[in-house]
mmCIF file of C-alpha atoms in Angstrom:
data_model
loop_
_atom_site.group_PDB
_atom_site.id
_atom_site.type_symbol
_atom_site.label_atom_id
_atom_site.label_comp_id
_atom_site.label_asym_id
_atom_site.label_seq_id
_atom_site.Cartn_x
_atom_site.Cartn_y
_atom_site.Cartn_z
ATOM 1 C CA MET A 1 139.394 82.917 104.656
ATOM 2 C CA THR A 2 140.392 80.143 107.088
ATOM 3 C CA THR A 3 138.429 77.643 109.068
ATOM 4 C CA LEU A 4 137.454 78.911 112.517
ATOM 5 C CA THR A 5 139.456 77.174 115.175
ATOM 6 C CA LEU A 6 138.306 77.561 118.842
ATOM 7 C CA PRO A 7 140.948 76.748 121.479
ATOM 8 C CA GLN A 8 138.576 75.041 123.888
ATOM 9 C CA PRO A 9 139.346 71.833 125.851
ATOM 10 C CA ARG A 10 137.524 68.735 124.581
ATOM 11 C CA SER A 11 135.638 68.426 127.979
ATOM 12 C CA LEU A 12 134.323 72.038 127.723
ATOM 13 C CA LEU A 13 133.332 71.588 124.060
ATOM 14 C CA ARG A 14 131.507 68.326 124.932
ATOM 15 C CA LEU A 15 129.665 70.159 127.794
ATOM 16 C CA SER A 16 128.711 72.850 125.292
ATOM 17 C CA ASP A 17 127.368 70.256 122.861
ATOM 18 C CA LEU A 18 125.321 68.467 125.474
ATOM 19 C CA THR A 19 123.908 71.700 126.811
ATOM 20 C CA LEU A 20 122.800 72.674 123.282
ATOM 21 C CA LEU A 21 121.129 69.272 122.740
ATOM 22 C CA GLY A 22 119.278 70.060 126.009
ATOM 23 C CA VAL A 23 118.122 73.352 124.485
ATOM 24 C CA ALA A 24 116.997 71.426 121.435
ATOM 25 C CA VAL A 25 114.928 69.067 123.762
ATOM 26 C CA VAL A 26 113.155 71.800 125.647
ATOM 27 C CA TRP A 27 112.510 73.827 122.478
ATOM 28 C CA GLY A 28 111.079 70.740 120.809
ATOM 29 C CA THR A 29 108.537 70.356 123.639
ATOM 30 C CA SER A 30 107.703 74.073 123.588
ATOM 31 C CA TYR A 31 105.373 73.875 120.563
ATOM 32 C CA GLY A 32 102.801 71.652 122.253
ATOM 33 C CA VAL A 33 103.047 73.537 125.530
ATOM 34 C CA ALA A 34 102.701 76.960 123.926
ATOM 35 C CA LYS A 35 99.756 75.710 121.820
ATOM 36 C CA GLY A 36 97.945 74.821 125.048
ATOM 37 C CA ALA A 37 98.703 78.248 126.552
ATOM 38 C CA LEU A 38 97.519 80.043 123.455
ATOM 39 C CA ALA A 39 94.142 78.588 123.949
ATOM 40 C CA PHE A 40 93.722 80.942 126.874
ATOM 41 C CA TYR A 41 95.401 84.169 125.575
ATOM 42 C CA PRO A 42 96.296 86.012 122.337
ATOM 43 C CA VAL A 43 99.754 85.526 120.756
ATOM 44 C CA LEU A 44 101.289 88.948 121.476
ATOM 45 C CA GLY A 45 99.814 89.067 124.897
ATOM 46 C CA PHE A 46 101.278 85.645 125.703
ATOM 47 C CA LEU A 47 104.675 86.571 124.359
ATOM 48 C CA ALA A 48 104.552 89.656 126.562
ATOM 49 C CA VAL A 49 103.641 87.575 129.635
ATOM 50 C CA ARG A 50 106.328 85.011 128.916
ATOM 51 C CA PHE A 51 109.248 87.397 128.368
ATOM 52 C CA ILE A 52 108.321 90.052 130.858
ATOM 53 C CA LEU A 53 108.198 87.288 133.578
ATOM 54 C CA THR A 54 111.613 86.185 132.350
ATOM 55 C CA PHE A 55 112.978 89.749 132.615
ATOM 56 C CA VAL A 56 111.591 90.160 136.106
ATOM 57 C CA LEU A 57 113.117 86.802 137.156
ATOM 58 C CA LEU A 58 116.535 87.704 135.754
ATOM 59 C CA LEU A 59 116.535 91.397 136.704
ATOM 60 C CA PRO A 60 118.603 90.692 139.882
ATOM 61 C CA ALA A 61 121.390 89.208 137.800
ATOM 62 C CA LEU A 62 121.475 92.295 135.684
ATOM 63 C CA LEU A 63 121.460 94.594 138.825
ATOM 64 C CA ARG A 64 124.239 92.554 140.489
ATOM 65 C CA ALA A 65 126.559 92.997 137.433
ATOM 66 C CA THR A 66 129.135 95.659 137.523
ATOM 67 C CA GLY A 67 128.708 98.900 135.639
ATOM 68 C CA ARG A 68 130.953 97.723 132.818
ATOM 69 C CA GLN A 69 129.006 94.440 132.631
ATOM 70 C CA ARG A 70 125.693 96.155 132.392
ATOM 71 C CA VAL A 71 126.927 98.387 129.650
ATOM 72 C CA ASP A 72 128.211 95.316 127.725
ATOM 73 C CA ALA A 73 124.847 93.497 128.363
ATOM 74 C CA MET A 74 122.870 96.482 127.008
ATOM 75 C CA ARG A 75 125.211 96.887 124.005
ATOM 76 C CA ALA A 76 124.762 93.309 122.985
ATOM 77 C CA GLY A 77 121.338 92.523 124.393
ATOM 78 C CA LEU A 78 119.420 95.427 122.702
ATOM 79 C CA PRO A 79 120.161 94.539 119.035
ATOM 80 C CA LEU A 80 120.042 90.833 119.775
ATOM 81 C CA GLY A 81 116.656 91.178 121.573
ATOM 82 C CA ALA A 82 115.271 93.113 118.566
ATOM 83 C CA LEU A 83 116.451 90.355 116.183
ATOM 84 C CA MET A 84 114.781 87.720 118.430
ATOM 85 C CA LEU A 85 111.570 89.781 118.629
ATOM 86 C CA GLY A 86 111.619 89.715 114.834
ATOM 87 C CA ILE A 87 112.063 85.960 114.854
ATOM 88 C CA PHE A 88 109.120 85.365 117.197
ATOM 89 C CA LEU A 89 106.867 87.677 115.136
ATOM 90 C CA CYS A 90 107.814 86.006 111.893
ATOM 91 C CA GLU A 91 107.373 82.531 113.255
ATOM 92 C CA THR A 92 104.134 83.299 115.082
ATOM 93 C CA PHE A 93 102.390 84.917 112.164
ATOM 94 C CA GLY A 94 104.057 82.661 109.580
ATOM 95 C CA VAL A 95 102.555 79.550 111.232
ATOM 96 C CA ALA A 96 99.177 81.160 110.968
ATOM 97 C CA TYR A 97 99.413 81.576 107.184
ATOM 98 C CA THR A 98 101.034 78.456 106.040
ATOM 99 C CA GLN A 99 100.858 74.720 106.564
ATOM 100 C CA ALA A 100 102.534 73.261 109.578
ATOM 101 C CA SER A 101 104.746 70.975 107.377
ATOM 102 C CA ASN A 102 105.916 74.103 105.333
ATOM 103 C CA ALA A 103 106.636 75.943 108.583
ATOM 104 C CA ALA A 104 108.781 73.137 110.081
ATOM 105 C CA PHE A 105 110.719 72.622 106.828
ATOM 106 C CA LEU A 106 111.383 76.341 106.159
ATOM 107 C CA ILE A 107 112.543 77.151 109.717
ATOM 108 C CA SER A 108 114.955 74.239 109.404
ATOM 109 C CA LEU A 109 116.798 76.028 106.555
ATOM 110 C CA CYS A 110 118.437 78.046 109.302
ATOM 111 C CA VAL A 111 120.929 75.185 109.640
ATOM 112 C CA VAL A 112 121.900 75.706 105.960
ATOM 113 C CA PHE A 113 122.037 79.468 106.078
ATOM 114 C CA THR A 114 124.163 79.708 109.211
ATOM 115 C CA PRO A 115 127.451 78.507 107.843
ATOM 116 C CA PHE A 116 127.290 81.031 105.008
ATOM 117 C CA VAL A 117 126.133 83.847 107.364
ATOM 118 C CA GLU A 118 129.073 82.899 109.608
ATOM 119 C CA TRP A 119 131.486 83.101 106.726
ATOM 120 C CA TRP A 120 129.928 86.493 105.625
ATOM 121 C CA LEU A 121 129.558 88.176 108.997
ATOM 122 C CA LEU A 122 132.517 86.716 110.916
ATOM 123 C CA GLY A 123 134.993 86.004 108.115
ATOM 124 C CA SER A 124 135.369 82.468 109.276
ATOM 125 C CA ARG A 125 134.810 79.543 106.902
ATOM 126 C CA PRO A 126 133.186 76.657 108.721
ATOM 127 C CA ALA A 127 134.688 73.181 108.353
ATOM 128 C CA ARG A 128 133.522 71.246 105.266
ATOM 129 C CA ALA A 129 131.963 68.653 107.522
ATOM 130 C CA MET A 130 129.552 71.330 108.918
ATOM 131 C CA PHE A 131 128.061 71.735 105.402
ATOM 132 C CA VAL A 132 127.628 67.942 105.075
ATOM 133 C CA PHE A 133 125.969 67.646 108.552
ATOM 134 C CA ALA A 134 123.750 70.637 107.689
ATOM 135 C CA GLY A 135 122.679 68.944 104.473
ATOM 136 C CA ILE A 136 121.889 65.658 106.345
ATOM 137 C CA SER A 137 119.914 67.612 108.942
ATOM 138 C CA LEU A 138 117.911 69.427 106.308
ATOM 139 C CA LEU A 139 117.112 66.198 104.472
ATOM 140 C CA GLY A 140 115.908 64.834 107.782
ATOM 141 C CA ALA A 141 113.679 67.929 108.268
ATOM 142 C CA ALA A 142 112.242 67.490 104.837
ATOM 143 C CA LEU A 143 111.416 63.894 105.528
ATOM 144 C CA LEU A 144 110.000 64.670 108.976
ATOM 145 C CA SER A 145 107.843 67.529 107.880
ATOM 146 C CA GLY A 146 106.853 66.301 104.370
ATOM 147 C CA GLY A 147 108.825 69.118 102.713
ATOM 148 C CA LEU A 148 107.372 72.130 101.060
ATOM 149 C CA ALA A 149 103.800 71.628 99.801
ATOM 150 C CA GLY A 150 101.534 73.823 97.672
ATOM 151 C CA GLN A 151 102.237 77.353 96.502
ATOM 152 C CA PHE A 152 104.716 79.685 98.215
ATOM 153 C CA GLY A 153 102.645 82.241 100.066
ATOM 154 C CA PRO A 154 103.066 85.080 102.576
ATOM 155 C CA GLY A 155 103.321 82.649 105.554
ATOM 156 C CA ASP A 156 106.069 80.795 103.837
ATOM 157 C CA GLY A 157 107.952 84.074 103.230
ATOM 158 C CA LEU A 158 107.552 84.912 106.933
ATOM 159 C CA MET A 159 109.005 81.429 107.970
ATOM 160 C CA LEU A 160 111.924 81.895 105.546
ATOM 161 C CA ALA A 161 112.583 85.360 106.996
ATOM 162 C CA ALA A 162 112.575 83.791 110.414
ATOM 163 C CA ALA A 163 115.170 81.183 109.308
ATOM 164 C CA VAL A 164 117.414 83.901 107.956
ATOM 165 C CA LEU A 165 116.974 85.971 111.138
ATOM 166 C CA ARG A 166 117.950 82.880 113.263
ATOM 167 C CA ALA A 167 121.132 82.444 111.274
ATOM 168 C CA ILE A 168 121.995 86.124 111.691
ATOM 169 C CA THR A 169 121.109 86.128 115.375
ATOM 170 C CA VAL A 170 123.381 83.115 116.145
ATOM 171 C CA CYS A 171 126.284 84.716 114.318
ATOM 172 C CA GLN A 172 125.723 88.157 115.870
ATOM 173 C CA THR A 173 125.454 86.704 119.282
ATOM 174 C CA SER A 174 128.832 85.042 118.762
ATOM 175 C CA LYS A 175 130.307 88.278 117.433
ATOM 176 C CA LEU A 176 128.880 90.558 120.132
ATOM 177 C CA THR A 177 129.558 88.234 123.226
ATOM 178 C CA ARG A 178 132.937 86.767 122.330
ATOM 179 C CA ARG A 179 134.800 89.669 123.951
ATOM 180 C CA SER A 180 132.014 90.920 126.150
ATOM 181 C CA SER A 181 132.260 90.954 129.942
ATOM 182 C CA ALA A 182 128.495 90.644 130.437
ATOM 183 C CA PRO A 183 127.377 87.527 132.373
ATOM 184 C CA ALA A 184 125.144 85.270 130.262
ATOM 185 C CA LEU A 185 122.183 85.778 132.721
ATOM 186 C CA ALA A 186 122.467 89.507 132.470
ATOM 187 C CA LEU A 187 122.576 89.366 128.694
ATOM 188 C CA THR A 188 119.505 87.126 128.733
ATOM 189 C CA ALA A 189 117.634 89.550 131.012
ATOM 190 C CA VAL A 190 118.098 92.355 128.493
ATOM 191 C CA GLN A 191 117.061 90.226 125.504
ATOM 192 C CA ALA A 192 113.895 89.087 127.351
ATOM 193 C CA GLY A 193 113.166 92.703 128.310
ATOM 194 C CA VAL A 194 113.304 93.772 124.664
ATOM 195 C CA ILE A 195 111.040 90.867 123.449
ATOM 196 C CA GLY A 196 108.575 91.148 126.278
ATOM 197 C CA PHE A 197 107.985 94.935 126.332
ATOM 198 C CA GLY A 198 108.200 94.945 122.484
ATOM 199 C CA SER A 199 105.455 92.371 122.274
ATOM 200 C CA LEU A 200 103.383 94.403 124.887
ATOM 201 C CA LEU A 201 103.825 97.538 122.843
ATOM 202 C CA LEU A 202 102.747 95.875 119.596
ATOM 203 C CA ALA A 203 99.807 94.217 121.417
ATOM 204 C CA LEU A 204 98.607 97.616 122.739
ATOM 205 C CA LEU A 205 98.989 99.241 119.256
ATOM 206 C CA MET A 206 96.886 96.532 117.564
ATOM 207 C CA PRO A 207 93.138 96.936 117.169
ATOM 208 C CA GLY A 208 91.166 95.925 120.229
ATOM 209 C CA GLN A 209 92.328 95.561 123.822
ATOM 210 C CA LEU A 210 94.060 92.774 125.564
ATOM 211 C CA PRO A 211 91.781 90.669 127.634
ATOM 212 C CA PRO A 212 92.377 90.196 131.334
ATOM 213 C CA LEU A 213 95.024 87.717 132.273
ATOM 214 C CA PRO A 214 93.750 84.147 132.452
ATOM 215 C CA ILE A 215 93.204 82.526 135.884
ATOM 216 C CA ASP A 216 93.440 78.987 134.638
ATOM 217 C CA SER A 217 96.229 77.015 136.340
ATOM 218 C CA ALA A 218 97.027 75.247 132.965
ATOM 219 C CA PHE A 219 97.948 78.603 131.438
ATOM 220 C CA TRP A 220 100.288 79.486 134.295
ATOM 221 C CA LEU A 221 101.846 76.101 134.505
ATOM 222 C CA ALA A 222 102.589 76.252 130.707
ATOM 223 C CA SER A 223 103.931 79.742 131.191
ATOM 224 C CA ALA A 224 106.197 78.640 134.047
ATOM 225 C CA TYR A 225 107.638 75.808 131.949
ATOM 226 C CA LEU A 226 108.257 78.054 128.973
ATOM 227 C CA VAL A 227 109.847 80.791 131.148
ATOM 228 C CA LEU A 228 112.151 78.549 133.109
ATOM 229 C CA GLY A 229 112.952 75.835 130.484
ATOM 230 C CA CYS A 230 112.501 77.374 127.128
ATOM 231 C CA THR A 231 113.585 80.975 127.832
ATOM 232 C CA VAL A 232 115.820 81.243 130.969
ATOM 233 C CA PHE A 233 117.650 77.935 130.476
ATOM 234 C CA ALA A 234 117.660 77.924 126.708
ATOM 235 C CA PHE A 235 118.724 81.571 126.155
ATOM 236 C CA PHE A 236 121.300 81.375 128.926
ATOM 237 C CA ALA A 237 122.734 78.093 127.419
ATOM 238 C CA GLN A 238 122.910 79.419 123.897
ATOM 239 C CA ASN A 239 124.533 82.653 124.992
ATOM 240 C CA TRP A 240 127.054 80.683 127.069
ATOM 241 C CA ALA A 241 127.760 78.155 124.253
ATOM 242 C CA LEU A 242 128.257 80.802 121.608
ATOM 243 C CA GLN A 243 131.259 82.136 123.638
ATOM 244 C CA ARG A 244 132.813 78.781 123.340
ATOM 245 C CA THR A 245 132.035 77.194 120.005
ATOM 246 C CA SER A 246 131.164 78.151 116.419
ATOM 247 C CA PRO A 247 127.755 79.478 115.272
ATOM 248 C CA SER A 248 127.434 76.728 112.706
ATOM 249 C CA ARG A 249 127.917 74.102 115.376
ATOM 250 C CA VAL A 250 125.364 75.827 117.640
ATOM 251 C CA ALA A 251 122.815 75.961 114.763
ATOM 252 C CA LEU A 252 123.324 72.354 113.865
ATOM 253 C CA LEU A 253 122.934 71.007 117.313
ATOM 254 C CA THR A 254 119.881 73.091 118.075
ATOM 255 C CA SER A 255 118.423 72.123 114.710
ATOM 256 C CA SER A 256 117.636 68.737 116.221
ATOM 257 C CA GLU A 257 114.738 70.577 117.840
ATOM 258 C CA PRO A 258 112.006 69.213 115.408
ATOM 259 C CA ALA A 259 113.065 65.639 115.990
ATOM 260 C CA PHE A 260 112.582 65.964 119.730
ATOM 261 C CA GLY A 261 109.383 67.947 119.073
ATOM 262 C CA ALA A 262 108.015 65.071 116.944
ATOM 263 C CA LEU A 263 109.022 62.557 119.714
ATOM 264 C CA PHE A 264 107.322 64.676 122.291
ATOM 265 C CA ALA A 265 104.182 64.831 120.141
ATOM 266 C CA VAL A 266 104.113 61.073 119.823
ATOM 267 C CA LEU A 267 104.890 60.121 123.459
ATOM 268 C CA TRP A 268 103.060 62.961 125.246
ATOM 269 C CA LEU A 269 100.398 64.185 122.903
ATOM 270 C CA GLY A 270 99.539 60.871 121.330
ATOM 271 C CA GLU A 271 100.114 62.043 117.748
ATOM 272 C CA GLY A 272 101.152 59.505 114.974
ATOM 273 C CA LEU A 273 104.353 59.614 112.962
ATOM 274 C CA SER A 274 104.928 57.876 109.665
ATOM 275 C CA ILE A 275 107.919 55.649 108.828
ATOM 276 C CA THR A 276 109.255 58.475 106.677
ATOM 277 C CA GLY A 277 108.962 60.776 109.594
ATOM 278 C CA TRP A 278 110.840 58.476 111.885
ATOM 279 C CA LEU A 279 113.570 58.190 109.283
ATOM 280 C CA GLY A 280 113.776 61.966 109.025
ATOM 281 C CA GLY A 281 113.971 62.385 112.796
ATOM 282 C CA GLY A 282 116.660 59.847 112.951
ATOM 283 C CA LEU A 283 118.754 61.581 110.318
ATOM 284 C CA ILE A 284 118.533 64.894 112.315
ATOM 285 C CA VAL A 285 119.660 63.157 115.528
ATOM 286 C CA VAL A 286 122.440 61.319 113.767
ATOM 287 C CA ALA A 287 123.765 64.610 112.283
ATOM 288 C CA ALA A 288 123.596 66.221 115.722
ATOM 289 C CA LEU A 289 125.408 63.291 117.412
ATOM 290 C CA TRP A 290 127.910 63.142 114.588
ATOM 291 C CA THR A 291 128.699 66.713 115.255
ATOM 292 C CA THR A 292 129.277 66.163 118.956
ATOM 293 C CA ALA A 293 131.902 63.462 118.049
ATOM 294 C CA ARG A 294 133.992 66.014 116.207
ATOM 295 C CA ARG A 295 136.215 68.472 118.030
ATOM 296 C CA GLY A 296 135.876 71.380 115.689
#
């Protein structure tokens, strides 16, 4: 196997890197925002609201696409949406059954899994530096979250599954979109539809009924931020970047999400962070910035 080489101009690669760091920033803030929204509505119902709104918002982009583009969007978006629905379910229920520190550390294993999944699924061996940067980022995540504490339980297994699914999804997105004619917004619309309507179906199949939608402005403001920033922008940016750079690079840059999440928690939510946590966050950011300094 040979190392993947992407014939992209340095300026385009740098734009892709900065876009992915922007994704990490908004995803890092999403935990606190989503936690506030979930105080008003159940998890599956909230996921349905968030992603069905995204689907409706992006539906014009899907309808404007040509017939060939819509077929390509469906061909890639349906399996990718199913994978992402699995990620959200594993993460959501995993967090409920394990410690927050365990969840943060285990989901960060995605950055270690991705180079091996890329090698396995795409037949492209990432550059050695990607493995080094992944190790630094994982060490930072361990320091930031406190590592794995206590016994390994069902919640930990779900978070580990989510990390594996994240790695597979990043690589499958690269594989399915690299030669696809589907615009990134049309692809994002299909993915959002699968997640949103899949969540709604699961919510309706669960015991009990969904309560009426909240009328509190805080819920809808949080939903608007998550829809526009953490779904429309983030999904579009990741789909766009994966057509221009390697899955390992994408995973490493977006893995800086916990560091930005911790910074948001300190500055906006007033939470404390230990010296070890600051060191761990710094290592994650250094690994991400180091990656942007490399061309491949």
